[in-house]
Coordinates of C-alpha atoms in Angstrom, one line a residue:
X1 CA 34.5 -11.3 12.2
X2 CA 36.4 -8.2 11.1
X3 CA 36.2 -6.0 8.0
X4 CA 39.8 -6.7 7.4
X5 CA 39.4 -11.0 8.0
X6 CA 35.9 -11.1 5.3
X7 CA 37.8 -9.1 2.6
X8 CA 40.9 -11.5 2.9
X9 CA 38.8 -14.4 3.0
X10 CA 37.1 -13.2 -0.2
X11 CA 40.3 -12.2 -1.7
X12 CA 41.7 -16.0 -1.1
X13 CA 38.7 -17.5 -3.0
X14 CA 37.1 -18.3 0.5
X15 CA 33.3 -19.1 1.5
X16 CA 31.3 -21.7 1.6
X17 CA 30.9 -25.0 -0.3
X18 CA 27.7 -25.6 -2.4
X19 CA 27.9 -29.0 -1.5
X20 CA 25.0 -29.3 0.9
X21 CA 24.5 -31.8 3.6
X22 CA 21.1 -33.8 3.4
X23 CA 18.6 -32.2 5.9
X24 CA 20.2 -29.0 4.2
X25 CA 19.0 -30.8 0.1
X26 CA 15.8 -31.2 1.8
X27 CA 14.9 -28.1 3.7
X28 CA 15.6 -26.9 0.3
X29 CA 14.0 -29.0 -1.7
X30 CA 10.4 -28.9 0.6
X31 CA 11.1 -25.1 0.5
X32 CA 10.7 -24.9 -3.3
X33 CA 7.9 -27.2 -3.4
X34 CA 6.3 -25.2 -0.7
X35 CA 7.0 -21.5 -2.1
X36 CA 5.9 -23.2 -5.6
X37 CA 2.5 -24.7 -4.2
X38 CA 1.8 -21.0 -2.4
X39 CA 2.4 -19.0 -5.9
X40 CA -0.4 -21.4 -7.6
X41 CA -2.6 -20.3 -5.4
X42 CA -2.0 -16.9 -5.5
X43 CA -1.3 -16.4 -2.0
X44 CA 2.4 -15.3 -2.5
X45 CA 4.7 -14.4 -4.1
X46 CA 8.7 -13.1 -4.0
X47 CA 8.5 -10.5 -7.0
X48 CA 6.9 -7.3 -5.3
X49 CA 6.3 -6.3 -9.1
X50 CA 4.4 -9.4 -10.2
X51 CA 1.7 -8.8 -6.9
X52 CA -0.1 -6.2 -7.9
X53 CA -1.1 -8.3 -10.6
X54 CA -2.4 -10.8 -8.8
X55 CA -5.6 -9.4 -7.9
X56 CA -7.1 -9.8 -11.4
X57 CA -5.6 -13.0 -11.3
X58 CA -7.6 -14.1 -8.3
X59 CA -10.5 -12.1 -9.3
X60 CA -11.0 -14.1 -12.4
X61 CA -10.0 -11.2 -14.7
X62 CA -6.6 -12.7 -16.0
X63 CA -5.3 -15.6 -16.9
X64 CA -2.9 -17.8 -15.4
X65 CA -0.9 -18.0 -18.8
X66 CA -1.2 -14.0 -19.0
X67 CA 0.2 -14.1 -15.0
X68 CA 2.8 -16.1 -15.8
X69 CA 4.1 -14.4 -18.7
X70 CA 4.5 -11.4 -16.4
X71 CA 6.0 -13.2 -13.4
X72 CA 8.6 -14.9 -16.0
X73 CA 9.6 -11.2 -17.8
X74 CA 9.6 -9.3 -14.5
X75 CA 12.2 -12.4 -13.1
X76 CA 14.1 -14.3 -15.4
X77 CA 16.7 -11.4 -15.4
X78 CA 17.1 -11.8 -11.6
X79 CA 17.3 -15.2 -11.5
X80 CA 20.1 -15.7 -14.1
X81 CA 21.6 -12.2 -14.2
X82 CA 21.8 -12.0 -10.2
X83 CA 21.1 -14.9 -8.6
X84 CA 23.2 -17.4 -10.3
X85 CA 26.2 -15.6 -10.0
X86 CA 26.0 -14.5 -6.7
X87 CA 25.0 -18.1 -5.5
X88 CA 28.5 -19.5 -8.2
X89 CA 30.9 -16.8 -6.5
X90 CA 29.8 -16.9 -2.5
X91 CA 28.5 -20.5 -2.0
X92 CA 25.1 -19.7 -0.3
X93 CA 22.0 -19.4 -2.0
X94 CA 19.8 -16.3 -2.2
X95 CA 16.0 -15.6 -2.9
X96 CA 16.9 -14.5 -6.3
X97 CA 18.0 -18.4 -7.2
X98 CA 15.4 -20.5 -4.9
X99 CA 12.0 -18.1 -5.0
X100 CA 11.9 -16.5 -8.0
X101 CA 11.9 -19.7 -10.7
X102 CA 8.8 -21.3 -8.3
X103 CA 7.1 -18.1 -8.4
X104 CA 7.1 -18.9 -12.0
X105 CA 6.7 -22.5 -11.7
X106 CA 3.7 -22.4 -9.6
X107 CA 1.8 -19.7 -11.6
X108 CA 2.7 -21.8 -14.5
X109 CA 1.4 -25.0 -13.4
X110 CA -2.3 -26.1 -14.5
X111 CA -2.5 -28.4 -11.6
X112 CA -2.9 -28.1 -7.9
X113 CA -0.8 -31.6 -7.3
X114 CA 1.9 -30.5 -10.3
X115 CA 3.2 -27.3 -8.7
X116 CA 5.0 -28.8 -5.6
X117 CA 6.6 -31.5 -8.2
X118 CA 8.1 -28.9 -10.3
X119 CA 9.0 -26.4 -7.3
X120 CA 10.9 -29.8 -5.7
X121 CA 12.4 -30.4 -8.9
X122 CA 13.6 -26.9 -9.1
X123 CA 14.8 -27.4 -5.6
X124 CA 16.9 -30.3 -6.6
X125 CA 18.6 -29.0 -9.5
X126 CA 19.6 -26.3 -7.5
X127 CA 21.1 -28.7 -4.6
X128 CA 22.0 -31.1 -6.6
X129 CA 23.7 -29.4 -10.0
X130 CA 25.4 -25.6 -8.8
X131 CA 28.3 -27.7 -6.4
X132 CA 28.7 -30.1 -10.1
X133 CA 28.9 -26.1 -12.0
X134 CA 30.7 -24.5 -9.3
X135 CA 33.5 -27.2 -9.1
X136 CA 33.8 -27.5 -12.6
X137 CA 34.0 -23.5 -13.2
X138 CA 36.9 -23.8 -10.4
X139 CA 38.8 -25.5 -12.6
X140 CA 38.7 -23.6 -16.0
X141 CA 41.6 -21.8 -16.7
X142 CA 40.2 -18.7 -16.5
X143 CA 38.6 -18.9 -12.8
X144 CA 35.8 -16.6 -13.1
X145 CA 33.6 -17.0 -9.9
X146 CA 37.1 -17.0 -7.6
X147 CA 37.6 -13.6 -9.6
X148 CA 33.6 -12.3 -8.8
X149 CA 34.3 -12.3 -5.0
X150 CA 36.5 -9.3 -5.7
X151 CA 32.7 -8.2 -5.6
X152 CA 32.2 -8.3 -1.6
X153 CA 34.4 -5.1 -1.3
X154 CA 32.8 -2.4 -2.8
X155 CA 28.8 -4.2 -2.2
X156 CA 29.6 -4.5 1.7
X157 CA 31.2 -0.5 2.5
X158 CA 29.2 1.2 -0.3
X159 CA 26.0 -0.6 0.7
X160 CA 26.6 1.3 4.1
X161 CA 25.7 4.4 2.5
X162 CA 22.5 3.9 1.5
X163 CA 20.7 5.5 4.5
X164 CA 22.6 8.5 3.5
X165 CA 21.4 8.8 -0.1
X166 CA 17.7 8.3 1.5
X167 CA 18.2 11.3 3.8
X168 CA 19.5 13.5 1.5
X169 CA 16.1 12.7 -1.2
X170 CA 13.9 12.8 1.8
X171 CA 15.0 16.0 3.7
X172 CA 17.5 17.4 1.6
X173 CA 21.5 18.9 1.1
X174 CA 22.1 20.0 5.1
X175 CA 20.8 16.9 7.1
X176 CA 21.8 14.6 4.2
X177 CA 25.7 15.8 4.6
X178 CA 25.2 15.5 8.3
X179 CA 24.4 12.0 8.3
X180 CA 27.6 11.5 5.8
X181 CA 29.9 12.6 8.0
X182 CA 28.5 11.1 11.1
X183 CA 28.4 7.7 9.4
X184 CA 32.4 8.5 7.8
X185 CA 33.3 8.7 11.4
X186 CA 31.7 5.9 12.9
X187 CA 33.1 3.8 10.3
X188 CA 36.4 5.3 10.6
X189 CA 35.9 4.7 14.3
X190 CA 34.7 1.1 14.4
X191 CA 37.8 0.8 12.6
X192 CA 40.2 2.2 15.2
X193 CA 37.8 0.7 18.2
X194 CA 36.4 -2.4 16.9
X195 CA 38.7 -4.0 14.8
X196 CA 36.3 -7.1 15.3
X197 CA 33.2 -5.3 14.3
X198 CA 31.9 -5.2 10.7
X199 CA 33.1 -1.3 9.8
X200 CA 29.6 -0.3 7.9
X201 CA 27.7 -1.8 10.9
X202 CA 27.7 0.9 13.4
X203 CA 27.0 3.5 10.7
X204 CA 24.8 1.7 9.1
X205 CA 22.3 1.6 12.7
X206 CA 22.9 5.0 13.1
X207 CA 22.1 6.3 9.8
X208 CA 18.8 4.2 9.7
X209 CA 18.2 5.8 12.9
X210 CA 18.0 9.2 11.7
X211 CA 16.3 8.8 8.7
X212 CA 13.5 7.3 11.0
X213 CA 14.1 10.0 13.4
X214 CA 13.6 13.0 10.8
X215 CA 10.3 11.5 9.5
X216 CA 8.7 10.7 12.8
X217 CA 9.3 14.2 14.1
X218 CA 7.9 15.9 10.6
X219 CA 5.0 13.4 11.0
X220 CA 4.1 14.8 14.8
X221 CA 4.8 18.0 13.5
X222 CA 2.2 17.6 10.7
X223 CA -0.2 16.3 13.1
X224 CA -0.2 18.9 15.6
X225 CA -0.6 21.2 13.0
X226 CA -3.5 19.2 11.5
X227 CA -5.2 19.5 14.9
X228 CA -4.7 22.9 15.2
X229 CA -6.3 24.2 12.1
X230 CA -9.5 21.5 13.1
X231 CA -9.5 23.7 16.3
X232 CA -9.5 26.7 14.7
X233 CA -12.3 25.8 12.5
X234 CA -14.6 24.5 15.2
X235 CA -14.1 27.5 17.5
X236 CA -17.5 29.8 17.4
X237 CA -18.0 32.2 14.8
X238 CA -15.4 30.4 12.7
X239 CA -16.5 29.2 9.5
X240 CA -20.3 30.1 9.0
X241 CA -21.4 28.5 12.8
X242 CA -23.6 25.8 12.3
X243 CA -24.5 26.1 8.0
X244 CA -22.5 23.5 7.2
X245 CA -24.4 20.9 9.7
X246 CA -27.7 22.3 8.3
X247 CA -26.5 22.1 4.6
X248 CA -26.0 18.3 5.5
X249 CA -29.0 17.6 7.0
X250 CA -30.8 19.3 3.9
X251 CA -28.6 16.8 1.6
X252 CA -29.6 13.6 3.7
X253 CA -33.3 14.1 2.6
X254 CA -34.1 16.2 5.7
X255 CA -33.4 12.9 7.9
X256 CA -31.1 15.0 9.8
X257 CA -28.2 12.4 9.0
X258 CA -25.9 12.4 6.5
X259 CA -24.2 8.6 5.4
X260 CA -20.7 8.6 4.4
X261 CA -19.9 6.7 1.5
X262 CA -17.9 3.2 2.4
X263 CA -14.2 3.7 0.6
X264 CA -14.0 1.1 -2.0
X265 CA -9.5 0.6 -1.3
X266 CA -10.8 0.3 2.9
X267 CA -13.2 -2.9 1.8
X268 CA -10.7 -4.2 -0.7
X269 CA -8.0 -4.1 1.7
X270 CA -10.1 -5.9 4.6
X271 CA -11.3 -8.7 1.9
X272 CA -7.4 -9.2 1.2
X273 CA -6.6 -9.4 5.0
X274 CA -9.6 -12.0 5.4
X275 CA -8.6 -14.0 2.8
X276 CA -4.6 -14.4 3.8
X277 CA -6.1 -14.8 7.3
X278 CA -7.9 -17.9 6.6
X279 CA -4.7 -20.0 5.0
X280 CA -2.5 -18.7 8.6
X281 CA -1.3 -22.4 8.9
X282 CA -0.1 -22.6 5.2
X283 CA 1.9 -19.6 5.8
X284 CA 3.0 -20.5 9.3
X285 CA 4.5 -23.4 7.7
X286 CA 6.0 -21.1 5.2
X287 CA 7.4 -19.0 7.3
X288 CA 9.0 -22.2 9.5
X289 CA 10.5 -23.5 6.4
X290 CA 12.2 -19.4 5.5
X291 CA 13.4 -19.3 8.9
X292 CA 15.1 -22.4 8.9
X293 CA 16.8 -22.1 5.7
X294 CA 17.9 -18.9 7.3
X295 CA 19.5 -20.6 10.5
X296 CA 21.2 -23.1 8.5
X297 CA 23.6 -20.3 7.1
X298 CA 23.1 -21.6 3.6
X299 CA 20.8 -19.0 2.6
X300 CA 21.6 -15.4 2.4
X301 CA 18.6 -12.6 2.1
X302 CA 20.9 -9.8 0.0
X303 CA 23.6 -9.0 -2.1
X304 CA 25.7 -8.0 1.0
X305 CA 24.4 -10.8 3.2
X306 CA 25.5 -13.7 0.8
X307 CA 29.2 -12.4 1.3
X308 CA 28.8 -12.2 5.3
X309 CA 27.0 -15.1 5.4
X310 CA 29.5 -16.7 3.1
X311 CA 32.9 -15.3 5.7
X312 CA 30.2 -16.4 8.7
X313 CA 29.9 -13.1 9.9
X314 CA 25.8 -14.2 10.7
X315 CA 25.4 -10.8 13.3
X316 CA 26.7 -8.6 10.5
X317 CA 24.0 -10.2 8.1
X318 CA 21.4 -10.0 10.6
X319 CA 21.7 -6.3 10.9
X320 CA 22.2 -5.6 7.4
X321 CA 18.5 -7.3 6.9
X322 CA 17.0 -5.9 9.8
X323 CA 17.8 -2.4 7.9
X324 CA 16.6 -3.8 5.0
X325 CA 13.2 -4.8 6.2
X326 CA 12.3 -1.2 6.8
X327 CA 12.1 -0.3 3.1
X328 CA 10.0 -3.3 2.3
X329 CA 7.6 -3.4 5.2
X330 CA 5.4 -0.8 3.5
X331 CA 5.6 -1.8 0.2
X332 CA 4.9 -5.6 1.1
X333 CA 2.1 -4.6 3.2
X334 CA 0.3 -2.1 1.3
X335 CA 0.9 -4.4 -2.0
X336 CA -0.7 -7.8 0.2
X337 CA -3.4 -5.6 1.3
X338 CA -4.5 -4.7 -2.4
X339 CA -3.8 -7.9 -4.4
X340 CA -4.3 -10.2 -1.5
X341 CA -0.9 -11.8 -2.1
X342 CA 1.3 -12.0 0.7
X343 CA 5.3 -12.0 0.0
X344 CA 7.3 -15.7 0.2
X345 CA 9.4 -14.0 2.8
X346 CA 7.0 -11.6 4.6
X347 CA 8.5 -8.8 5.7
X348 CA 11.7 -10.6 5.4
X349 CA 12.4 -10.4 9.3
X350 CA 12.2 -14.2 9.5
X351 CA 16.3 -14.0 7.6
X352 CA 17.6 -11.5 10.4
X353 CA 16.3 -14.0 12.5
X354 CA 17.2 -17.0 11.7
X355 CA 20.7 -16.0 11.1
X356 CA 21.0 -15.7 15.2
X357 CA 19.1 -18.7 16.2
X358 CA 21.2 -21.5 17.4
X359 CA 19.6 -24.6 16.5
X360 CA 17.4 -25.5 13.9
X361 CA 13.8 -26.5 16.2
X362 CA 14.1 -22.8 17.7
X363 CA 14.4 -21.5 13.9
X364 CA 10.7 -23.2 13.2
X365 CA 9.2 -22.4 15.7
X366 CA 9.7 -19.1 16.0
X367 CA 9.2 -18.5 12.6
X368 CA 6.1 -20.3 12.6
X369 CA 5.2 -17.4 15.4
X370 CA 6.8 -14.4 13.4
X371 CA 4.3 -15.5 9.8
X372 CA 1.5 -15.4 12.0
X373 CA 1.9 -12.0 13.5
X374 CA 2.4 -10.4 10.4
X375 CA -0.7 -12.1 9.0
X376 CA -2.8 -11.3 11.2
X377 CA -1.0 -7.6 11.8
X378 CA -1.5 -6.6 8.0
X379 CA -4.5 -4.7 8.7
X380 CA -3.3 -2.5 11.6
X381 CA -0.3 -2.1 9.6
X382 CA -1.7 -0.7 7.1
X383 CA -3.7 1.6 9.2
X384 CA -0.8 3.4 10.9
X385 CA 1.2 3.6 7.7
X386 CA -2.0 5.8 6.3
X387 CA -1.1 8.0 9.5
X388 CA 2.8 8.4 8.9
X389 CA 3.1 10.0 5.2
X390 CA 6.8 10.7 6.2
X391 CA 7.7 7.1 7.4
X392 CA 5.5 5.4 4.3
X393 CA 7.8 7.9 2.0
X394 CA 11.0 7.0 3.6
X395 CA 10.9 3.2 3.0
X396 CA 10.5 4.4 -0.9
X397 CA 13.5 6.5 -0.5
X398 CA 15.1 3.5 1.5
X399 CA 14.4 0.8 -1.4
X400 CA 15.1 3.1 -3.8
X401 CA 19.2 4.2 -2.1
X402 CA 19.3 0.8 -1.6
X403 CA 19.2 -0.4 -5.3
X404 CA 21.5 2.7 -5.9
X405 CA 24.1 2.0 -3.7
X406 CA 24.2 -1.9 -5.5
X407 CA 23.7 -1.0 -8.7
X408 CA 27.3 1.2 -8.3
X409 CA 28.5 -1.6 -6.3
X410 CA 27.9 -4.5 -8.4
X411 CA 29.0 -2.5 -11.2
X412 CA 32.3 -1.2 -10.1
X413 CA 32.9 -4.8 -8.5
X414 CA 32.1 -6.9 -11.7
X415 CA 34.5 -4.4 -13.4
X416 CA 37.2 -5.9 -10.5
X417 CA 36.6 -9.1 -11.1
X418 CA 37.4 -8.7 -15.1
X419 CA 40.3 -6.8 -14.3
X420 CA 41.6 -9.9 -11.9
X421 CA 40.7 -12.3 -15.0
X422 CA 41.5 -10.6 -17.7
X423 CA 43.2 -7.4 -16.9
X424 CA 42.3 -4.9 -19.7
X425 CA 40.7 -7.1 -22.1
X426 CA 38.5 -8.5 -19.5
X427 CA 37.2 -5.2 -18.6
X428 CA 36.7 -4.3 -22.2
X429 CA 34.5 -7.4 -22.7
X430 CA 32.5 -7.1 -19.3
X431 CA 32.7 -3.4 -19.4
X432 CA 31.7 -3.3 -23.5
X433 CA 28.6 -6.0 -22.8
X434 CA 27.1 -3.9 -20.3
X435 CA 27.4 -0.8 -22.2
X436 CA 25.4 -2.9 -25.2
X437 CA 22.3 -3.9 -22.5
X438 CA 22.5 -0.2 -22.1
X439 CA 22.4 0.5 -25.7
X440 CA 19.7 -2.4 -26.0
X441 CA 17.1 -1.0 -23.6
X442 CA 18.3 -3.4 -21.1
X443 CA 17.2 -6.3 -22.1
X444 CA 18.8 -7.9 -18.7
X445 CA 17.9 -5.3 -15.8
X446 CA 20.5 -3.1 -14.8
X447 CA 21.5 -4.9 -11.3
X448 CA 21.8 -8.2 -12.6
X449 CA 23.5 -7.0 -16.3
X450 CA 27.1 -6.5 -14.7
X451 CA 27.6 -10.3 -13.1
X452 CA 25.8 -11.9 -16.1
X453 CA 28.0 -9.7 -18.4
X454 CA 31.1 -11.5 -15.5
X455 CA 29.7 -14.4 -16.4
X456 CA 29.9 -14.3 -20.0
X457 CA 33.4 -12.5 -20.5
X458 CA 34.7 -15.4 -18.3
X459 CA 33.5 -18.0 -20.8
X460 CA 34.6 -16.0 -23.6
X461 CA 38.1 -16.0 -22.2
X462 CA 38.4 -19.5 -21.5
X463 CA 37.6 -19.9 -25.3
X464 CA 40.2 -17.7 -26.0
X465 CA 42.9 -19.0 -24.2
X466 CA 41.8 -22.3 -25.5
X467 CA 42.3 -21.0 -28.8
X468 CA 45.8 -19.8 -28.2
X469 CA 44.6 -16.0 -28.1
X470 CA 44.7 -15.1 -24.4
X471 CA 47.0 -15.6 -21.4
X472 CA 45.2 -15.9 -17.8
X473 CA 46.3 -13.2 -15.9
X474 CA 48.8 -14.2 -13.5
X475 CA 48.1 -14.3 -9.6

């Protein structure tokens, strides 16, 4: 679908219908009860912040109370900030909405049997109440969630720049204005060319591309230099001959052998592995049930994936996850490996995925097959990340350009959507509530504080229209 049909569609109050078909009420449903039964058991979790955690958790050094009061601060501004209104304004759900409350809900659960029941329920009021809220919003005066798809502009083409921003934090001024222009033109191009084609796709690849390109060739770089110096220092007559090997000896009790130490983070890390390895079915199924949520095209990973989805551009979602899943890969990996917590998406390659799958049995299957792998792959993962400093670093500069690039976006789009409610007054009331979270030491997180602060002007200008004070802007 083109750049120019999604934005239309957006502008014209199109996308999909949160009235869900029954197998799609109970993938969901099963889903949350599921991703509700995994968090009580400390297996995974969505919040990458609450995992780390998790280890005193499992290790009998926090409570589940004390857990639960961090997963609850560390999400409740997501779900209702971000998730919500993004779910209200595009018609597809998101992680935010579904994963985060049974992340909660299964931490906060004192019973094994309880947590599916309230993760179902969760699951339920989801399915069952946004189409009653969204249909009902629809028909307020004010229309505030037709308004907060003005949002899809400035989310899907600034999001495109965010393997610029990482470039220029990770390898400075020079290559970082090289990869601006190249992705200008390509988008500029695709525009000319591929009318069809998503604008920000192409660029998008291509910028990834290099930012994995400049840290690969500074990681071989390093190496061979690494190997070089070890050269050096073996070569005879270099470093004292052979004192060091006799100092050693002398240390080892004259034995002639010296024992390394074990590292206490390599026998943590391979406990961790062991123990997500031996509950593989339980995330097999999890990662059946992600999957095919995914291929159902209900269920968008991102900010900028619930619009495509929402348009049913489901290649231009799929690639803007796949880019996506290299700035998580580390974190979700290293952070599994220490808390031994896994993530209720995995690496999140199972939405990419499923997106492109064409029927529903393919979508379990293979992500059934796409869990296990990672599972089982954590520890070699986490091996060859301790060997590429300059990839590992990249996926923080990725994550990092990537909540940048949103944050703006969000921002300046929630500032169009109160101009198309309420022209100036609008942006003074969802422009001066965001400025007072500022003011307040955010008391909802930055990302989520512009939609929420959407959501609130809207209802404060329904209540002043109905009290003769304000007059919907027209059109």
């Amino acid at each position: 679908m083109s750049t120019s049909t999604i934005l239309a569609t957006a502008a014209d109050g199109g996308g999909h219908s949160l009235d869900f078909s029954l197998a799609q009420q109970l993938t969901v449903i099963v889903l949350c009860a599921l991703t509700a039964f995994i968090s009580h058991m400390a297996l995974a979790v969505f919040n990458d912040g609450v995992r780390p955690f998790l280890l005193d958790f499992i290790q009998g050094r926090g409570t589940r109370s004390a857990t639960t009061a961090v997963s609850f601060g560390l999400s409740a501004g997501f779900i209702f900030g971000l998730g919500a209104p993004m779910a209200l304004s595009t018609g597809v759900l998101n992680p935010w909405l579904l994963f985060l409350p049974t992340d909660v809900l299964g931490l906060l659960s004192p019973k094994k049997w309880l947590a599916p029941l309230l993760g179902g329920a969760w699951g339920a009021v989801v399915v069952f109440g946004l189409d009653g809220a969204n249909g009902l919003a629809h028909d307020l005066p004010v229309d505030f969630l037709t308004a907060m798809q003005e949002m899809s502009t400035p989310i899907l083409f600034l999001f495109t720049l965010f393997p610029v921003l990482a470039i220029t934090r990770q390898f400075g001024k020079v290559r970082g204005a090289v990869a601006g222009v190249v992705e200008l033109a390509l988008v500029l191009l695709t525009m000319k060319l591929w009318p069809d084609m998503f604008a920000g796709a192409l660029a998008m690849a291509v910028g990834v591309l290099m930012l994995i390109g400049f840290a690969v060739v500074k990681d071989v770089r390093q190496r061979r230099l690494d190997r070089a110096g070890l050269l050096r220092s073996a070569a005879p007559g270099a470093g004292g001959g052979g004192t060091g090997a006799e100092g050693s000896a002398a240390d080892a009790g004259g034995t002639g052998a010296s024992v390394p130490a074990e590292d206490p983070m390599n026998s943590l890390f391979s406990a961790s592995a062991a123990r997500l390895r031996r509950y593989l079915p339980l995330f097999m199924v999890l990662g059946a049930g992600v999957c095919l949520l995914a291929q159902m095209h209900v269920f968008g990973g991102g900010e900028a994936t619930s619009f495509l989805i929402a348009k049913g551009d489901y290649a231009g979602a799929a690639q803007v996850d796949f880019y996506r899943v290299f700035g998580f890969v580390p974190l979700i990996a290293t952070t599994a490996l220490a808390s031994g917590a896994y993530g209720i998406a995995g690496f999140t390659l199972v939405y990419p995925i499923g997106y492109l799958l064409p029927n529903p049995w393919l979508a379990v299957v293979v992500g059934a097959l796409v869990f296990a792998v990672e599972v089982l792959a954590l520890s070699y993962i986490g091996k060859v990340l301790g060997k590429l400093p300059s990839v590992r670093d990249s996926s923080e500069h990725l994550r990092s350009a990537i909540s940048e690039t949103l944050q703006l976006a969000i921002l300046f789009g929630s500032l169009m959507a109160a101009n198309t409610m309420g022209g100036g007054l609008g942006i003074l009331i969802v422009g001066g509530l965001y400025l007072l979270n500022e003011a307040m030491g955010r008391v909802v997180v930055r990302m989520a504080a512009a939609p929420a602060a959407v959501l609130v002007g809207g209802v404060l200008l329904n209540l002043l229209y109905w009290l003769d004070l304000f007059t919907p802007v027209k059109g």
